[in-house]
Amino acid sequence: MHETVAQLEAAVARWNERGWPVPSVHLVSGSGLAVDLPGKVLHRAPLRDVVPFEVHGIVGHPLEVEIIELPSGRTVLYQRGRVHSYQGFDAHQTVFVVRLAALLGCRRLLMSNAAGGLDPALRPGDLVFLRDHLNLMALNPLRGELPATWGPQFPDMGGAYDAGLRELARKTARELGLRAGEGVYAGVAGPSYETPAEVRMLRTLGADLVGMSTVLEVIAARHLGVRCLCLSLVSNLAAGVGGDAALDHEEVLEAGREAARGVQLLLGALLQAVNG
Ligand code: HPA
């Protein structure tokens, strides 16, 4: 068996020894997209306390987990910041917390991320629910021997981004008066940004957005039968998409501030709306 299996068994045992509850939703927020959730923080710990390897955030972003009891009584495992493969982690380390939540019995994964816009119709600040992805990371968290009880070796990825959750998310956005589209996300290894030629390639391949996260987590979650929803914030237009005109930095920042409010509203409302 791959060494991650024993590490996860130990992490599950430690969670239970601490008497921490089984979360009904695992929420992962991307860089710069942390939200304040309503409800009571039952437990807070550095991410280092729940994963068996050294983790560090990108400068100035401490990685931590919180277990929050929402006003509805539902508990959320809120992971502020993620483990990125470009930091040098392998695919199994990158998805460790996703697997931990799933093995504890959590059946929903909600994620946000910041992404570059490839579709010329997208603007910085736009919100997009992912409909599908291209895994271009040359990594896969299902490599190696994993327990058959976790899931099939060759899992179907047809409904990777759950249609029901997406429908609920779009309805919630409409009710809040927020505009949010749908798109296909290309997951690349990074950490260098794309060249203009790579951006043209990604567009030709059918991607609307590009980023350096999310796809490995979704593969691991689907393998374990977890339903996934991902909200991308377009933080910039990918190289060359905006033409030669330089972006006005102040406009981008303002779009980001506006959108951060939308992300906050949307994720808060969604957590209340998601069942089970
Ligand atoms: N490319 C890749 N990843 C990203 C980008 C981008 O333009 N923006 C935010 N994450």
Coordinates of C-alpha atoms and ligand atoms in Angstrom, one line a residue:
M1 CA 0.0 0.0 0.0
H2 CA 1.1 3.6 -0.6
E3 CA 2.5 5.2 2.6
T4 CA -0.4 7.8 2.5
V5 CA -2.8 5.0 3.5
A6 CA -1.2 4.4 7.0
Q7 CA -0.8 8.2 7.4
L8 CA -4.5 8.7 6.8
E9 CA -5.5 5.9 9.1
A10 CA -3.4 7.6 11.8
A11 CA -4.9 11.0 11.0
V12 CA -8.5 9.6 11.2
A13 CA -7.6 7.9 14.6
R14 CA -6.1 11.1 16.0
W15 CA -9.2 13.1 14.9
N16 CA -11.5 10.7 16.7
E17 CA -9.3 10.6 19.8
R18 CA -9.6 14.4 20.0
G19 CA -13.4 13.9 19.9
W20 CA -13.7 16.2 16.9
P21 CA -17.0 15.9 15.1
V22 CA -17.5 14.5 11.5
P23 CA -17.9 17.5 9.3
S24 CA -20.8 17.5 6.8
V25 CA -19.0 19.9 4.4
H26 CA -15.3 20.4 3.7
L27 CA -14.7 24.0 2.5
V28 CA -11.3 24.9 1.1
S29 CA -10.6 28.6 0.3
G30 CA -8.0 29.6 -2.2
S31 CA -5.4 32.3 -1.9
G32 CA -6.8 35.6 -0.9
L33 CA -10.3 34.2 -0.8
A34 CA -10.7 33.4 2.9
V35 CA -14.2 34.0 4.2
D36 CA -15.8 34.6 7.6
L37 CA -18.4 32.0 8.3
P38 CA -21.3 32.5 10.6
G39 CA -21.6 30.2 13.6
K40 CA -19.3 29.0 16.4
V41 CA -15.7 27.9 16.0
L42 CA -15.6 24.6 17.9
H43 CA -11.9 23.8 17.2
R44 CA -9.0 25.6 15.4
A45 CA -5.6 24.1 14.6
P46 CA -2.7 24.8 12.3
L47 CA -2.9 22.5 9.3
R48 CA 0.4 21.0 10.5
D49 CA -1.6 19.4 13.3
V50 CA -3.7 17.3 10.9
V51 CA -1.2 16.4 8.2
P52 CA 1.9 14.3 8.7
F53 CA 4.4 16.6 6.9
E54 CA 5.7 20.1 7.1
V55 CA 3.3 22.6 5.4
H56 CA 3.8 26.2 4.9
G57 CA 1.5 28.7 3.3
I58 CA 2.5 31.2 0.6
V59 CA 4.1 34.1 2.4
G60 CA 1.7 35.7 4.9
H61 CA -1.0 33.1 4.6
P62 CA -1.0 30.8 7.6
L63 CA -2.6 27.4 6.8
E64 CA -5.1 26.3 9.3
V65 CA -8.3 24.3 9.8
E66 CA -11.4 25.3 11.8
I67 CA -14.3 23.2 12.7
I68 CA -17.3 25.5 12.7
E69 CA -20.8 24.8 13.8
L70 CA -23.1 26.8 11.5
P71 CA -26.4 28.4 12.8
S72 CA -28.1 25.4 11.0
G73 CA -26.3 23.0 13.4
R74 CA -24.3 21.6 10.5
T75 CA -20.5 21.4 11.0
V76 CA -18.0 22.5 8.5
L77 CA -14.3 21.7 8.2
Y78 CA -13.0 24.9 7.0
Q79 CA -9.5 24.7 5.5
R80 CA -7.9 28.2 5.0
G81 CA -5.5 27.8 2.2
R82 CA -4.4 24.7 0.4
V83 CA -1.4 22.5 -0.1
H84 CA -0.2 23.1 -3.7
S85 CA 1.9 20.7 -5.7
Y86 CA 4.1 23.6 -7.0
Q87 CA 5.4 24.0 -3.4
G88 CA 7.0 20.6 -3.9
F89 CA 4.3 18.3 -2.5
D90 CA 3.4 15.1 -4.3
A91 CA -0.1 14.4 -5.4
H92 CA -0.9 12.3 -2.3
Q93 CA 0.2 15.1 0.0
T94 CA -1.7 17.7 -2.0
V95 CA -5.0 15.9 -1.4
F96 CA -4.3 14.7 2.1
V97 CA -7.0 16.8 3.9
V98 CA -9.6 16.1 1.2
R99 CA -9.0 12.4 1.8
L100 CA -9.1 12.9 5.6
A101 CA -12.4 14.6 5.4
A102 CA -13.9 11.9 3.1
L103 CA -12.6 9.0 5.3
L104 CA -14.2 10.7 8.3
G105 CA -17.5 10.5 6.5
C106 CA -17.8 14.0 5.0
R107 CA -19.6 13.8 1.6
R108 CA -19.3 17.4 0.2
L109 CA -16.3 19.3 -0.9
L110 CA -16.7 23.1 -1.6
M111 CA -13.7 24.9 -3.0
S112 CA -12.8 28.4 -4.2
N113 CA -9.7 29.3 -6.2
A114 CA -8.2 32.2 -8.1
A115 CA -7.8 31.6 -11.8
G116 CA -6.6 33.3 -15.0
G117 CA -9.3 33.9 -17.5
L118 CA -8.8 32.3 -21.0
D119 CA -12.3 32.9 -22.4
P120 CA -12.1 36.5 -23.8
A121 CA -15.5 37.2 -22.4
L122 CA -14.3 36.9 -18.9
R123 CA -13.2 39.9 -16.8
P124 CA -11.1 40.1 -13.6
G125 CA -13.6 39.8 -10.7
D126 CA -15.9 37.4 -12.6
L127 CA -17.2 34.4 -10.7
V128 CA -17.4 31.1 -12.4
F129 CA -18.6 27.7 -11.2
L130 CA -16.5 24.9 -12.7
R131 CA -18.3 22.5 -14.9
D132 CA -15.3 20.3 -15.8
H133 CA -11.6 20.3 -15.9
L134 CA -8.5 19.3 -17.8
N135 CA -5.8 17.8 -15.6
L136 CA -2.6 19.0 -17.2
M137 CA -0.5 18.6 -14.1
A138 CA 1.1 15.4 -15.1
L139 CA 0.2 14.2 -11.6
N140 CA -2.6 12.0 -10.3
P141 CA -3.4 11.2 -6.6
L142 CA -4.6 7.7 -7.6
R143 CA -1.2 6.4 -8.7
G144 CA 0.1 3.6 -6.5
E145 CA -1.7 1.0 -4.5
L146 CA -4.7 2.3 -2.5
P147 CA -7.4 0.3 -0.6
A148 CA -10.2 -1.1 -2.8
T149 CA -12.6 0.2 0.0
W150 CA -11.7 3.8 -0.9
G151 CA -13.0 3.5 -4.4
P152 CA -12.4 2.1 -7.9
Q153 CA -8.9 2.2 -9.4
F154 CA -10.3 3.7 -12.6
P155 CA -13.1 6.1 -11.3
D156 CA -15.5 7.7 -13.7
M157 CA -15.0 11.4 -13.9
G158 CA -18.1 12.2 -15.9
G159 CA -19.9 14.1 -13.2
A160 CA -16.8 15.3 -11.4
Y161 CA -18.3 18.7 -10.7
D162 CA -21.7 17.8 -9.2
A163 CA -24.6 19.0 -11.4
G164 CA -27.0 19.2 -8.4
L165 CA -24.6 21.3 -6.3
R166 CA -23.9 23.6 -9.3
E167 CA -27.6 24.1 -9.8
L168 CA -28.1 25.0 -6.2
A169 CA -25.1 27.3 -6.4
R170 CA -26.4 29.1 -9.4
K171 CA -29.8 29.5 -7.8
T172 CA -28.2 30.9 -4.6
A173 CA -26.1 33.3 -6.7
R174 CA -29.3 34.5 -8.5
E175 CA -31.1 35.0 -5.2
L176 CA -28.1 37.1 -4.0
G177 CA -28.1 39.2 -7.2
L178 CA -24.7 37.9 -8.1
R179 CA -23.7 37.0 -11.7
A180 CA -21.8 33.7 -11.9
G181 CA -21.1 31.7 -15.1
E182 CA -19.8 28.2 -15.7
G183 CA -16.6 27.1 -17.2
V184 CA -13.9 24.5 -17.8
Y185 CA -10.7 24.8 -15.7
A186 CA -7.3 23.8 -16.9
G187 CA -5.2 22.7 -13.9
V188 CA -1.5 23.2 -14.6
A189 CA 1.5 22.5 -12.4
G190 CA 3.0 26.0 -12.2
P191 CA 4.4 27.9 -10.5
S192 CA 5.4 30.0 -13.6
Y193 CA 2.5 31.6 -15.4
E194 CA 1.7 30.5 -18.9
T195 CA 3.3 31.9 -22.0
P196 CA 1.1 33.4 -24.6
A197 CA 1.5 30.3 -26.8
E198 CA 0.5 28.1 -23.8
V199 CA -2.6 30.3 -23.3
R200 CA -3.6 29.8 -27.0
M201 CA -3.1 26.0 -26.6
L202 CA -5.2 25.9 -23.5
R203 CA -8.0 27.8 -25.2
T204 CA -7.8 25.5 -28.2
L205 CA -8.1 22.5 -25.8
G206 CA -11.4 23.9 -24.5
A207 CA -10.5 25.5 -21.2
D208 CA -12.1 28.8 -20.1
L209 CA -9.9 29.3 -17.0
V210 CA -6.4 28.2 -15.9
G211 CA -5.0 27.7 -12.4
M212 CA -2.6 25.7 -10.3
S213 CA -4.9 23.8 -8.0
T214 CA -8.2 22.0 -7.6
V215 CA -8.0 19.2 -10.1
L216 CA -6.0 16.8 -7.9
E217 CA -8.4 17.4 -5.0
V218 CA -11.4 16.8 -7.2
I219 CA -9.9 13.5 -8.5
A220 CA -9.3 12.3 -4.9
A221 CA -12.7 13.4 -3.8
R222 CA -14.5 11.7 -6.6
H223 CA -12.5 8.5 -6.0
L224 CA -13.9 8.5 -2.5
G225 CA -17.5 9.3 -3.7
V226 CA -17.5 12.9 -2.5
R227 CA -19.6 15.5 -4.4
C228 CA -17.6 18.5 -5.5
L229 CA -18.4 22.2 -6.2
C230 CA -15.8 24.7 -7.1
L231 CA -16.1 28.5 -7.5
S232 CA -13.3 30.3 -9.4
L233 CA -12.6 34.0 -9.1
V234 CA -11.1 35.4 -12.3
S235 CA -8.1 37.2 -10.8
N236 CA -6.5 38.2 -14.1
L237 CA -6.7 37.6 -17.8
A238 CA -4.2 34.9 -18.8
A239 CA -1.2 36.1 -20.8
G240 CA -2.2 37.7 -24.1
V241 CA -5.9 37.4 -23.6
G242 CA -6.5 41.0 -22.9
G243 CA -4.6 42.0 -26.1
D244 CA -1.8 44.4 -25.9
A245 CA -3.6 46.9 -23.7
A246 CA -2.0 46.8 -20.3
L247 CA -4.6 46.1 -17.5
D248 CA -5.3 49.0 -15.2
H249 CA -4.0 47.6 -11.9
E250 CA -6.4 49.7 -9.8
E251 CA -9.4 48.3 -11.8
V252 CA -8.2 44.8 -11.2
L253 CA -7.9 45.5 -7.5
E254 CA -11.3 47.0 -7.3
A255 CA -12.8 44.0 -9.2
G256 CA -11.1 41.8 -6.7
R257 CA -12.5 43.6 -3.7
E258 CA -16.0 43.6 -5.2
A259 CA -15.7 39.9 -6.0
A260 CA -14.3 39.0 -2.6
R261 CA -17.6 40.3 -1.1
G262 CA -19.5 38.1 -3.6
V263 CA -17.4 35.0 -2.7
Q264 CA -18.1 35.6 1.0
L265 CA -21.8 36.0 0.4
L266 CA -22.1 33.1 -1.9
L267 CA -20.1 30.6 0.1
G268 CA -21.9 31.6 3.4
A269 CA -25.3 31.2 1.7
L270 CA -24.3 27.9 0.0
L271 CA -23.2 26.3 3.2
Q272 CA -26.6 27.0 4.7
A273 CA -28.3 25.7 1.5
V274 CA -26.4 22.5 1.1
N275 CA -28.2 19.5 2.5
G276 CA -26.7 16.5 4.3
Ligands
HPA1 N1 -2.4 31.2 -14.6 C1 -2.3 30.2 -13.7 N2 -2.7 30.2 -12.5 C2 -3.3 31.3 -12.0 C3 -3.5 32.4 -12.9 C4 -3.0 32.4 -14.2 O1 -3.1 33.3 -15.0 N3 -4.2 33.3 -12.1 C5 -4.4 32.8 -10.9 N4 -3.9 31.6 -10.8

